[in-house]
Amino acid sequence: MATLTSTANPPATRARASRSERLAPAAFLLPAVLVVLFVSIFPLLLSLFLSLSRLRFEAGGLKVQFVGLDNYRKLLFGSEQKVLFGTLATPSLIGWAVLAIVAFLALAAVYRAIRDARSGRAVVGRALAGMALIGLTYLVVASLLAPEGRPGTMVVTMLYVVVGITLQYLIGLGLALLCAQQLPGRRFFRVVFLLPMMITPVGVGYLFRMLADTNKGPLEPLWVALGMQDFAWSNNAWGARIAVMVGDIWQWTPFMFIVLLAALEAQEVEPVEAAIVDGASNWDIFRHITLPAILPVSTTLILIRMIEAFKIIDLPNILTNGGPGTATETMTLYAYRIWRALDIGGSAAIAYLLLFLVTFFATLYVRALRGRMSTVR
Amino acid sequence: MNLKQFASLAALGALVLAACAAPPAAPAQPAQPAQPSEQKPAEPAKKFAGITVNAITFSGPQIAEPMQRRGKEFSEMTGATINVITVPFADLYQKILNDFATGTNSYDVIVFAPQWMVDYIEPGYLEDLTDRVKADADLQWEDIGLFFRDFSATYNGRIYTIPLDGDFQMVYYRTDIAKELGLQPPQTWEDYIAFAKAVSEKKLTTDDGKPVYGSCIAKKKAAQSYWMITSIASAFIQSQGTAQGAFFDLETFKPLYNNEAFARALEIYKETTQYGPPDEINLDVGDTRGLWTAGQCALTIDWGDIGTLAIEEGSKAKDKTGAVILPGSRQVLDRKTGKLVDCTPELCPYAVDGVNHAPFAAFGGWSGAINKASKPEVKDAAFAYLSYMNQPAQSNVDVTIGKTGFNPYRVSQFKNLDNWIKAGMSEQAAKDYLGAIEASLNSPNMVLDLRIPQNQYYQGIVLDGAIAKFLAGEQDIAATMKEIEDGWEQKTEELGRDKQLAAYKATLGVQK
């Protein structure tokens, strides 16, 4: 029909039609692009400007003073440095070993890029990424794996992300594997396992605050029976961090569980049956068939959770207000705390540092898995 | 079916539906002759009928409760609708400021900490209430304590807020435990430690077997901890009267929190933790008040709330709660050398028995102000509402109820014990409680809370953050004091030293 119409039309009409066809995609896309620009790009640029400014409320409105990189200087080298980076000290032997391994891997990646005669840009990119990775690893080992060290908000955030997501994934996968079996009551457990995700993070915060109270919480008899009535998890840096991580894992494991369960149930049956016929063990089937089959889903799942986990704020805010000291304070909570005191520029600068950190880790993660994914495909 | 057929069918259907749905026809009524009216005479229109006043405060229940309760009464009397909006305390300061600065103006009345008023008044967000206050005889303005009229209500000689609450920090002690152990109420901070230690060593328990702690102080981060440390430090830092100030040097505007005096206060503060509940550094005042009324604390530092909470139903501290002015020190700061030295009559002119007391007017008491951008008729209703809550008939009752969070601030509330006895306090307890507040209020060496631009950053971020790290053992005394000094100096440089100094001096110049 379209062919008939176009052949029947004179050349001028055809030209008009082709022009409108050319313009149509742009016209259809424009509203969406404008919306994205308005709700996403514009705030991003504005907050970048705010991070380079100092705001003051004065008669007649806001006074915005451009201060260049001063807010970043304060965070990275000034009075806020200790809050962000913590106290750095000489790492322990394990710390040095970890640093050496990471440095070796980073250098190996650069060497491979040079050896494979990649473009200059790729080599420089790998070198920069390697340096950043070594720097971040040093930050971790000099604060977490050093006897005299103390982690700052940046390392605490990374700790929540790495430990939290690892455990969430493993527990979520375990539960999904169980629920994928033909076990009695599996439908009931599918619903039960999902419940924590439906509670608001603030509710989870209060719930865990009550549960962890060894003096007057609902679990007090249990704590007393265990002789822990005088133990205060909130006084201990690791006790408080573990409480936050347990709450986070409890809340977000269901997300991992439900997506992984869907992936497991969508898995093709034939390869598994063939493996069983061939006498493969359960572990072999899981390792060589199931795991590669759910890898694409797992990759995306972990990426989404990672981006989300970097922004954790509710649980440490409700449970400990970031304390004791700065033990449980994350970058988002830190930004929120100083935003409340109207240091909006400083708060925006922290938000941007977090953006860089998330982007760095997300890129590293995607690139690290890209090769593996193509092998699987 | 053609169009005509369809139209006919539709018309028929409509008729059937109408017939089914129509109510049975009522028999025609003969027209009634007009009856003489037996209605009550119409009530005169209420003064503020149709006007809505949006008021914001923190999500208590303290403060919000009396605002809502009195708001309802006010609505019934005047016809105005009072909408009380609550937000967490930590968000209140910036929530109000953001609303004003962006021109949103969602709030007509703000009930807030008067120490923030400089940040709201300087940009011109608050209504000047001076003329309204002068014209309102029902307020009985002169009956309000002079300190609250000046510090909580006035800025640069003009009245901007109506005080609703009077705040001082005091030390509360358990009278029965003191008697049992032969202890005297603490006069110095060393006495406080000794009292707490004695109770702790005795390992007392409540009737239901719960431990009684020597001292309970709210030390949670981002809560009230920075007021508590100031209550201790003030006795060591300020000795020459209110105008001397306890936060900054009046010549250089350098912080007074990096010297032997503040170091001693930090030592005491940390030592009290040994005698407190195991999770004390994660407790705010809500938690410590709960422990007090459960009978689990022998000592605490708090505002006036404990006195009235102790007499509420279910309290195990009723008639066992004594109150004294904040303990003092026999040594004070020599500002020239930065050293702690013994009190002399010259150095501590207001000392009692050689002890320098410096009661801290922490926070200053919740006060109500009106948004300058609100409509004139809304401002009128808003002022009448604040006035109603402040008037003696209402406030004399509210200050005796623990859940209101309101503490006495009128002279008559200190003089007349009847309200307190009627509320459930014994005469002795009332005398103790009011005596401690009066002693603080009348002290010539009272320490005024910080009321300079962005005081929230100085105290809520820098001081609070450093103290939290110190209590958690993340840093020692020297590092803590340096962090406070550096943080305050940096903010001062940002905002302008001269401007901040002038604001600080203006605050201290407040008449007492």
JSON list of C-alpha atoms in Angstrom, two decimals, chain B residues 33-112:
[
{"chain": "B", "resi": 33, "resn": "PRO", "atom": "CA", "xyz": [-48.12, 29.77, 56.23]},
{"chain": "B", "resi": 34, "resn": "ALA", "atom": "CA", "xyz": [-44.91, 31.29, 57.50]},
{"chain": "B", "resi": 35, "resn": "GLN", "atom": "CA", "xyz": [-44.34, 30.35, 61.14]},
{"chain": "B", "resi": 36, "resn": "PRO", "atom": "CA", "xyz": [-42.87, 32.75, 63.63]},
{"chain": "B", "resi": 37, "resn": "SER", "atom": "CA", "xyz": [-39.18, 31.82, 63.96]},
{"chain": "B", "resi": 38, "resn": "GLU", "atom": "CA", "xyz": [-38.30, 29.72, 67.04]},
{"chain": "B", "resi": 39, "resn": "GLN", "atom": "CA", "xyz": [-34.59, 29.52, 66.16]},
{"chain": "B", "resi": 40, "resn": "LYS", "atom": "CA", "xyz": [-31.96, 30.74, 68.59]},
{"chain": "B", "resi": 41, "resn": "PRO", "atom": "CA", "xyz": [-30.60, 34.15, 67.74]},
{"chain": "B", "resi": 42, "resn": "ALA", "atom": "CA", "xyz": [-27.79, 33.79, 65.21]},
{"chain": "B", "resi": 43, "resn": "GLU", "atom": "CA", "xyz": [-24.38, 33.57, 66.80]},
{"chain": "B", "resi": 44, "resn": "PRO", "atom": "CA", "xyz": [-22.13, 36.46, 65.94]},
{"chain": "B", "resi": 45, "resn": "ALA", "atom": "CA", "xyz": [-19.60, 35.51, 63.30]},
{"chain": "B", "resi": 46, "resn": "LYS", "atom": "CA", "xyz": [-16.44, 34.23, 64.88]},
{"chain": "B", "resi": 47, "resn": "LYS", "atom": "CA", "xyz": [-13.50, 36.58, 64.68]},
{"chain": "B", "resi": 48, "resn": "PHE", "atom": "CA", "xyz": [-11.23, 34.43, 62.51]},
{"chain": "B", "resi": 49, "resn": "ALA", "atom": "CA", "xyz": [-13.83, 32.28, 60.76]},
{"chain": "B", "resi": 50, "resn": "GLY", "atom": "CA", "xyz": [-12.52, 30.84, 57.50]},
{"chain": "B", "resi": 51, "resn": "ILE", "atom": "CA", "xyz": [-8.89, 31.61, 58.22]},
{"chain": "B", "resi": 52, "resn": "THR", "atom": "CA", "xyz": [-6.33, 28.81, 58.20]},
{"chain": "B", "resi": 53, "resn": "VAL", "atom": "CA", "xyz": [-3.06, 29.13, 60.08]},
{"chain": "B", "resi": 54, "resn": "ASN", "atom": "CA", "xyz": [-0.30, 26.66, 59.20]},
{"chain": "B", "resi": 55, "resn": "ALA", "atom": "CA", "xyz": [2.11, 26.15, 62.07]},
{"chain": "B", "resi": 56, "resn": "ILE", "atom": "CA", "xyz": [5.31, 24.10, 61.99]},
{"chain": "B", "resi": 57, "resn": "THR", "atom": "CA", "xyz": [7.29, 22.60, 64.83]},
{"chain": "B", "resi": 58, "resn": "PHE", "atom": "CA", "xyz": [9.15, 19.38, 65.55]},
{"chain": "B", "resi": 59, "resn": "SER", "atom": "CA", "xyz": [7.48, 15.98, 65.73]},
{"chain": "B", "resi": 60, "resn": "GLY", "atom": "CA", "xyz": [7.41, 15.78, 69.50]},
{"chain": "B", "resi": 61, "resn": "PRO", "atom": "CA", "xyz": [5.00, 14.65, 70.90]},
{"chain": "B", "resi": 62, "resn": "GLN", "atom": "CA", "xyz": [6.35, 17.45, 73.10]},
{"chain": "B", "resi": 63, "resn": "ILE", "atom": "CA", "xyz": [5.55, 20.97, 71.88]},
{"chain": "B", "resi": 64, "resn": "ALA", "atom": "CA", "xyz": [3.34, 19.62, 69.07]},
{"chain": "B", "resi": 65, "resn": "GLU", "atom": "CA", "xyz": [0.86, 18.19, 71.60]},
{"chain": "B", "resi": 66, "resn": "PRO", "atom": "CA", "xyz": [-0.02, 21.48, 73.34]},
{"chain": "B", "resi": 67, "resn": "MET", "atom": "CA", "xyz": [-0.01, 23.26, 69.99]},
{"chain": "B", "resi": 68, "resn": "GLN", "atom": "CA", "xyz": [-2.60, 20.85, 68.65]},
{"chain": "B", "resi": 69, "resn": "ARG", "atom": "CA", "xyz": [-4.68, 20.77, 71.84]},
{"chain": "B", "resi": 70, "resn": "ARG", "atom": "CA", "xyz": [-4.67, 24.52, 72.29]},
{"chain": "B", "resi": 71, "resn": "GLY", "atom": "CA", "xyz": [-5.18, 24.96, 68.56]},
{"chain": "B", "resi": 72, "resn": "LYS", "atom": "CA", "xyz": [-8.42, 23.03, 68.77]},
{"chain": "B", "resi": 73, "resn": "GLU", "atom": "CA", "xyz": [-9.65, 25.20, 71.63]},
{"chain": "B", "resi": 74, "resn": "PHE", "atom": "CA", "xyz": [-8.62, 28.31, 69.74]},
{"chain": "B", "resi": 75, "resn": "SER", "atom": "CA", "xyz": [-10.51, 27.10, 66.67]},
{"chain": "B", "resi": 76, "resn": "GLU", "atom": "CA", "xyz": [-13.70, 26.61, 68.67]},
{"chain": "B", "resi": 77, "resn": "MET", "atom": "CA", "xyz": [-13.43, 30.11, 70.11]},
{"chain": "B", "resi": 78, "resn": "THR", "atom": "CA", "xyz": [-12.43, 32.04, 67.03]},
{"chain": "B", "resi": 79, "resn": "GLY", "atom": "CA", "xyz": [-13.32, 29.93, 64.00]},
{"chain": "B", "resi": 80, "resn": "ALA", "atom": "CA", "xyz": [-9.74, 29.82, 62.74]},
{"chain": "B", "resi": 81, "resn": "THR", "atom": "CA", "xyz": [-8.31, 26.49, 61.63]},
{"chain": "B", "resi": 82, "resn": "ILE", "atom": "CA", "xyz": [-4.93, 25.68, 63.14]},
{"chain": "B", "resi": 83, "resn": "ASN", "atom": "CA", "xyz": [-2.90, 23.20, 61.10]},
{"chain": "B", "resi": 84, "resn": "VAL", "atom": "CA", "xyz": [0.07, 21.88, 63.03]},
{"chain": "B", "resi": 85, "resn": "ILE", "atom": "CA", "xyz": [2.74, 20.43, 60.76]},
{"chain": "B", "resi": 86, "resn": "THR", "atom": "CA", "xyz": [5.54, 18.47, 62.38]},
{"chain": "B", "resi": 87, "resn": "VAL", "atom": "CA", "xyz": [8.97, 17.46, 61.12]},
{"chain": "B", "resi": 88, "resn": "PRO", "atom": "CA", "xyz": [11.89, 15.71, 62.86]},
{"chain": "B", "resi": 89, "resn": "PHE", "atom": "CA", "xyz": [13.87, 18.04, 65.09]},
{"chain": "B", "resi": 90, "resn": "ALA", "atom": "CA", "xyz": [17.03, 17.61, 63.04]},
{"chain": "B", "resi": 91, "resn": "ASP", "atom": "CA", "xyz": [15.21, 18.84, 59.91]},
{"chain": "B", "resi": 92, "resn": "LEU", "atom": "CA", "xyz": [13.34, 21.75, 61.45]},
{"chain": "B", "resi": 93, "resn": "TYR", "atom": "CA", "xyz": [15.97, 24.48, 61.06]},
{"chain": "B", "resi": 94, "resn": "GLN", "atom": "CA", "xyz": [16.63, 24.03, 57.36]},
{"chain": "B", "resi": 95, "resn": "LYS", "atom": "CA", "xyz": [13.02, 23.11, 56.55]},
{"chain": "B", "resi": 96, "resn": "ILE", "atom": "CA", "xyz": [11.85, 26.50, 57.77]},
{"chain": "B", "resi": 97, "resn": "LEU", "atom": "CA", "xyz": [14.73, 28.35, 56.15]},
{"chain": "B", "resi": 98, "resn": "ASN", "atom": "CA", "xyz": [14.25, 26.62, 52.81]},
{"chain": "B", "resi": 99, "resn": "ASP", "atom": "CA", "xyz": [10.54, 27.41, 52.88]},
{"chain": "B", "resi": 100, "resn": "PHE", "atom": "CA", "xyz": [11.18, 31.10, 53.56]},
{"chain": "B", "resi": 101, "resn": "ALA", "atom": "CA", "xyz": [14.11, 31.47, 51.19]},
{"chain": "B", "resi": 102, "resn": "THR", "atom": "CA", "xyz": [12.38, 29.85, 48.24]},
{"chain": "B", "resi": 103, "resn": "GLY", "atom": "CA", "xyz": [9.32, 32.02, 48.78]},
{"chain": "B", "resi": 104, "resn": "THR", "atom": "CA", "xyz": [7.12, 28.95, 49.25]},
{"chain": "B", "resi": 105, "resn": "ASN", "atom": "CA", "xyz": [5.82, 30.35, 52.52]},
{"chain": "B", "resi": 106, "resn": "SER", "atom": "CA", "xyz": [3.91, 27.25, 53.56]},
{"chain": "B", "resi": 107, "resn": "TYR", "atom": "CA", "xyz": [4.13, 28.16, 57.22]},
{"chain": "B", "resi": 108, "resn": "ASP", "atom": "CA", "xyz": [2.48, 31.11, 58.93]},
{"chain": "B", "resi": 109, "resn": "VAL", "atom": "CA", "xyz": [3.67, 30.25, 62.43]},
{"chain": "B", "resi": 110, "resn": "ILE", "atom": "CA", "xyz": [7.00, 28.68, 63.29]},
{"chain": "B", "resi": 111, "resn": "VAL", "atom": "CA", "xyz": [7.69, 27.30, 66.75]},
{"chain": "B", "resi": 112, "resn": "PHE", "atom": "CA", "xyz": [11.42, 26.87, 66.93]}
]
